[in-house]
Short mmCIF file of C-alpha atoms and ligand atoms in Angstrom, two decimals:
data_model
loop_
_atom_site.label_atom_id
_atom_site.label_comp_id
_atom_site.label_asym_id
_atom_site.label_seq_id
_atom_site.Cartn_x
_atom_site.Cartn_y
_atom_site.Cartn_z
CA UNK L 1328 83.94 155.19 67.97
CA UNK L 1329 84.05 153.78 64.50
CA UNK L 1330 85.78 156.24 62.16
CA UNK L 1331 83.91 156.55 58.93
CA UNK L 1332 85.22 155.07 55.72
CA UNK L 1333 85.66 158.37 53.95
CA UNK L 1334 86.72 157.09 50.60
CA UNK L 1335 87.05 160.49 48.99
CA UNK L 1336 88.29 162.52 51.97
CA UNK L 1337 91.05 164.87 50.88
CA UNK L 1338 93.55 163.40 53.34
CA UNK L 1339 93.44 160.08 51.52
CA UNK L 1340 96.77 159.52 49.73
CA UNK L 1341 96.50 158.77 46.01
CA UNK L 1342 98.73 155.73 46.25
CA UNK L 1343 100.19 153.47 48.91
CA UNK L 1344 103.29 151.28 48.89
CA UNK L 1345 104.50 149.02 51.67
CA UNK L 1346 107.89 150.27 52.80
CA UNK L 1347 108.89 146.91 54.32
CA UNK L 1348 108.63 144.52 51.38
CA UNK L 1349 110.29 141.74 53.38
CA UNK L 1350 107.55 141.91 56.00
CA UNK L 1351 104.96 141.60 53.23
CA UNK L 1352 106.73 138.57 51.80
CA UNK L 1353 107.02 136.99 55.23
CA UNK L 1354 103.29 137.41 55.82
CA UNK L 1355 102.41 135.95 52.41
CA UNK L 1356 104.75 133.01 53.05
CA UNK L 1357 102.70 131.97 56.08
CA UNK L 1358 99.92 130.75 53.80
CA UNK L 1359 99.78 128.22 50.96
CA UNK L 1360 99.67 129.81 47.50
CA UNK L 1361 95.98 128.95 47.10
CA UNK L 1362 95.22 130.65 50.45
CA UNK L 1363 96.95 133.94 49.78
CA UNK L 1364 93.78 135.82 50.62
CA UNK L 1365 94.18 134.74 54.26
CA UNK L 1366 96.97 137.31 54.51
CA UNK L 1367 94.44 140.12 54.44
CA UNK L 1368 94.33 140.72 58.20
CA UNK L 1369 98.08 140.84 58.95
CA UNK L 1370 98.58 143.01 55.85
CA UNK L 1371 95.94 145.46 57.05
CA UNK L 1372 97.70 145.54 60.40
CA UNK L 1373 101.06 146.12 58.72
CA UNK L 1374 99.61 149.01 56.70
CA UNK L 1375 98.11 150.56 59.83
CA UNK L 1376 101.43 150.32 61.66
CA UNK L 1377 103.30 151.78 58.70
CA UNK L 1378 101.05 154.82 58.68
CA UNK L 1379 101.58 155.24 62.42
CA UNK L 1380 105.33 155.09 61.98
CA UNK L 1381 105.91 156.83 58.68
CA UNK L 1382 102.61 158.53 57.90
CA UNK L 1383 100.79 160.48 58.71
CA UNK L 1384 98.26 161.28 56.09
CA UNK L 1385 95.61 163.50 57.52
CA UNK L 1386 95.06 166.35 59.90
CA UNK L 1387 97.28 165.24 62.81
CA UNK L 1388 101.00 165.97 62.66
CA UNK L 1389 102.00 162.96 64.76
CA UNK L 1390 98.91 160.90 64.23
CA UNK L 1391 98.44 157.24 64.97
CA UNK L 1392 97.91 154.33 62.63
CA UNK L 1393 94.99 154.01 60.25
CA UNK L 1394 94.41 152.41 56.87
CA UNK L 1395 93.99 154.62 53.84
CA UNK L 1396 91.82 153.40 50.99
CA UNK L 1397 94.88 153.15 48.72
CA UNK L 1398 96.44 150.72 51.20
CA UNK L 1399 93.38 148.48 51.00
CA UNK L 1400 93.56 148.61 47.23
CA UNK L 1401 97.25 147.70 47.35
CA UNK L 1402 96.46 144.73 49.61
CA UNK L 1403 93.75 143.55 47.22
CA UNK L 1404 96.34 143.64 44.45
CA UNK L 1405 98.86 141.67 46.52
CA UNK L 1406 96.46 138.93 47.58
CA UNK L 1407 94.77 138.92 44.15
CA UNK L 1408 91.28 139.55 45.44
CA UNK L 1409 88.59 142.05 44.49
CA UNK L 1410 88.97 145.30 46.45
CA UNK L 1411 85.60 144.77 48.10
CA UNK L 1412 86.96 141.67 49.87
CA UNK L 1413 89.52 143.81 51.64
CA UNK L 1414 87.02 146.60 52.37
CA UNK L 1415 84.71 144.01 53.93
CA UNK L 1416 87.34 142.87 56.41
CA UNK L 1417 88.68 146.36 57.16
CA UNK L 1418 85.21 147.77 57.84
CA UNK L 1419 84.14 144.82 60.00
CA UNK L 1420 86.84 144.76 62.69
CA UNK L 1421 87.07 147.73 65.02
CA UNK L 1422 90.84 147.29 65.45
CA UNK L 1423 91.28 148.67 61.93
CA UNK L 1424 90.96 152.43 61.82
CA UNK L 1425 89.74 153.83 58.57
CA UNK L 1426 90.25 157.52 59.28
CA UNK L 1427 93.01 159.41 61.05
CA UNK L 1428 93.32 158.99 64.83
CA UNK L 1429 95.52 160.66 67.41
CA UNK L 1430 99.00 159.50 68.33
CA UNK L 1431 97.55 157.79 71.41
CA UNK L 1432 94.38 155.83 70.84
CA UNK L 1433 92.74 155.43 74.25
CA UNK L 1434 90.28 152.55 74.41
CA UNK L 1435 88.56 152.98 77.72
CA UNK L 1436 86.62 150.00 79.00
CA UNK L 1437 83.28 150.99 80.52
CA UNK L 1438 81.71 147.54 80.81
CA UNK L 1439 80.17 146.59 84.18
CA UNK L 1440 83.28 145.40 86.14
CA UNK L 1441 85.30 148.43 85.05
CA UNK L 1442 82.33 150.70 85.59
CA UNK L 1443 81.82 149.34 89.13
CA UNK L 1444 85.49 150.01 89.81
CA UNK L 1445 85.34 153.60 88.63
CA UNK L 1446 85.64 153.86 84.85
CA UNK L 1447 83.30 156.89 84.92
CA UNK L 1448 86.03 158.79 86.78
CA UNK L 1449 88.51 157.82 84.09
CA UNK L 1450 86.17 159.03 81.40
CA UNK L 1451 86.00 162.35 83.17
CA UNK L 1452 89.81 162.54 83.22
CA UNK L 1453 89.87 162.02 79.44
CA UNK L 1454 87.31 164.72 78.98
CA UNK L 1455 89.07 167.19 81.26
CA UNK L 1456 92.75 166.38 80.59
CA UNK L 1457 92.58 165.61 76.88
CA UNK L 1458 89.49 167.68 76.09
CA UNK L 1459 87.82 164.82 74.25
CA UNK L 1460 84.57 162.92 74.47
CA UNK L 1461 84.27 159.38 73.14
CA UNK L 1462 84.75 159.41 69.38
CA UNK L 1463 86.80 162.61 69.37
CA UNK L 1464 90.46 163.50 68.87
CA UNK L 1465 92.13 166.26 70.88
CA UNK L 1466 92.99 169.53 69.15
CA UNK L 1467 96.71 168.78 69.31
CA UNK L 1468 96.14 165.40 67.65
CA UNK L 1469 97.63 163.51 70.57
CA UNK L 1470 94.64 161.66 71.98
CA UNK L 1471 91.68 159.87 70.46
CA UNK L 1472 89.17 158.46 72.89
CA UNK L 1473 87.04 155.39 72.31
CA UNK L 1474 84.64 153.84 74.78
CA UNK L 1475 84.89 150.05 74.42
CA UNK L 1476 83.38 146.89 75.83
CA UNK L 1477 85.29 144.43 78.05
CA UNK L 1478 88.93 144.03 77.04
CA UNK L 1479 89.35 140.89 79.14
CA UNK L 1480 91.34 142.42 82.01
CA UNK L 1481 88.38 142.83 84.40
CA UNK L 1482 90.28 141.38 87.32
CA UNK L 1483 92.52 144.44 87.21
CA UNK L 1484 89.67 146.88 86.59
CA UNK L 1485 89.32 149.64 85.77
CA UNK L 1486 91.59 149.66 82.77
CA UNK L 1487 92.27 151.22 79.42
CA UNK L 1488 94.18 150.12 76.35
CA UNK L 1489 96.38 152.81 74.85
CA UNK L 1490 97.68 151.84 71.43
CA UNK L 1491 98.97 148.27 71.95
CA UNK L 1492 99.28 148.34 75.74
CA UNK L 1493 97.04 147.74 78.72
CA UNK L 1494 97.08 150.09 81.74
CA UNK L 1495 95.32 148.51 84.68
CA UNK L 1496 94.26 149.19 88.28
CA UNK L 1497 93.71 152.81 87.35
CA UNK L 1498 92.39 155.61 89.50
CA UNK L 1499 91.62 159.07 88.11
CA UNK L 1500 94.89 160.46 89.54
CA UNK L 1501 97.00 157.58 88.25
CA UNK L 1502 95.34 157.79 84.85
CA UNK L 1503 96.02 161.50 84.63
CA UNK L 1504 99.68 160.85 85.44
CA UNK L 1505 99.83 158.15 82.73
CA UNK L 1506 98.36 160.53 80.16
CA UNK L 1507 100.66 163.35 81.23
CA UNK L 1508 103.70 161.07 80.93
CA UNK L 1509 102.66 159.94 77.45
CA UNK L 1510 102.13 163.54 76.45
CA UNK L 1511 105.62 164.38 77.73
CA UNK L 1512 107.11 161.51 75.76
CA UNK L 1513 108.10 159.61 78.88
CA UNK L 1514 108.19 155.84 79.38
CA UNK L 1515 105.18 154.54 81.27
CA UNK L 1516 105.17 151.06 82.74
CA UNK L 1517 102.40 148.96 81.32
CA UNK L 1518 100.04 146.60 83.16
CA UNK L 1519 98.99 147.16 86.74
CA UNK L 1520 99.69 150.70 87.88
CA UNK L 1521 99.63 149.69 91.56
CA UNK L 1522 102.42 147.16 91.30
CA UNK L 1523 100.16 144.14 91.40
CA UNK L 1524 101.76 141.12 89.76
CA UNK L 1525 99.66 139.73 86.96
CA UNK L 1526 96.13 139.28 88.22
CA UNK L 1527 96.82 138.06 91.72
CA UNK L 1528 94.84 139.49 94.64
CA UNK L 1529 95.81 143.06 95.62
CA UNK L 1530 97.30 141.82 98.91
CA UNK L 1531 99.32 139.03 97.35
CA UNK L 1532 98.59 135.42 96.48
CA UNK L 1533 95.81 133.68 98.38
CA UNK L 1534 96.95 130.22 97.31
CA UNK L 1535 100.11 128.56 96.01
CA UNK L 1536 102.26 131.29 97.55
CA UNK L 1537 105.19 128.87 97.67
CA UNK L 1538 104.98 128.26 93.94
CA UNK L 1539 104.71 131.98 93.27
CA UNK L 1540 107.86 132.56 95.33
CA UNK L 1541 109.65 129.74 93.58
CA UNK L 1542 108.81 131.26 90.22
CA UNK L 1543 109.95 134.69 91.34
CA UNK L 1544 106.50 136.24 90.93
CA UNK L 1545 106.53 137.61 94.46
S1 LIG M 2652 84.99 144.93 82.11
FE1 LIG M 2652 86.70 146.15 81.72
S2 LIG M 2652 88.19 144.72 81.10
FE2 LIG M 2652 86.46 143.51 81.46
#
């Protein structure tokens, strides 16, 4: 799913101000004065997180983070660049959402390793439990589903990223429980859902077991 850049959508706020000015200053301070424009990506991220926390603008009461056009314009002003330079970056990277999303953005990996390990079953859970197909947001505004390519956690496939966190070693039943817990506002452990440590073999380490013990991994 790539939400459209709906520049004139009526949920777009007229103006945007960063609420955490110190965070903006800290980001700008990471770069030399002549390279201020390099701050564009962390500032876009900051804007997206601000909307998630203090927003929302748009149709979902408790929606997730996205970047209104006014925020991009504000960033252009801060980094002293033409607005188009910010639009170019924001529209290129899929991690920036340009239209409202649900409170929980599910990025379900369906690339070959995850698919071989059962991602189709997880997709079905999303469709049945959340009532969404890829690219859609549930009626209650809680879940947005995206089908994505490999997220680099294939060894613990199948997996999904929900907001900032990875949920791995999923089965349809486990995934349903994770979604239910999120819906109920409960804490859900992140990472492997079967208790596997890191990316070691399911039955424990196959080499360097002594070292793993020494480091307290097992
Ligand atoms: S294929 Fe799913 S994380 Fe790599």
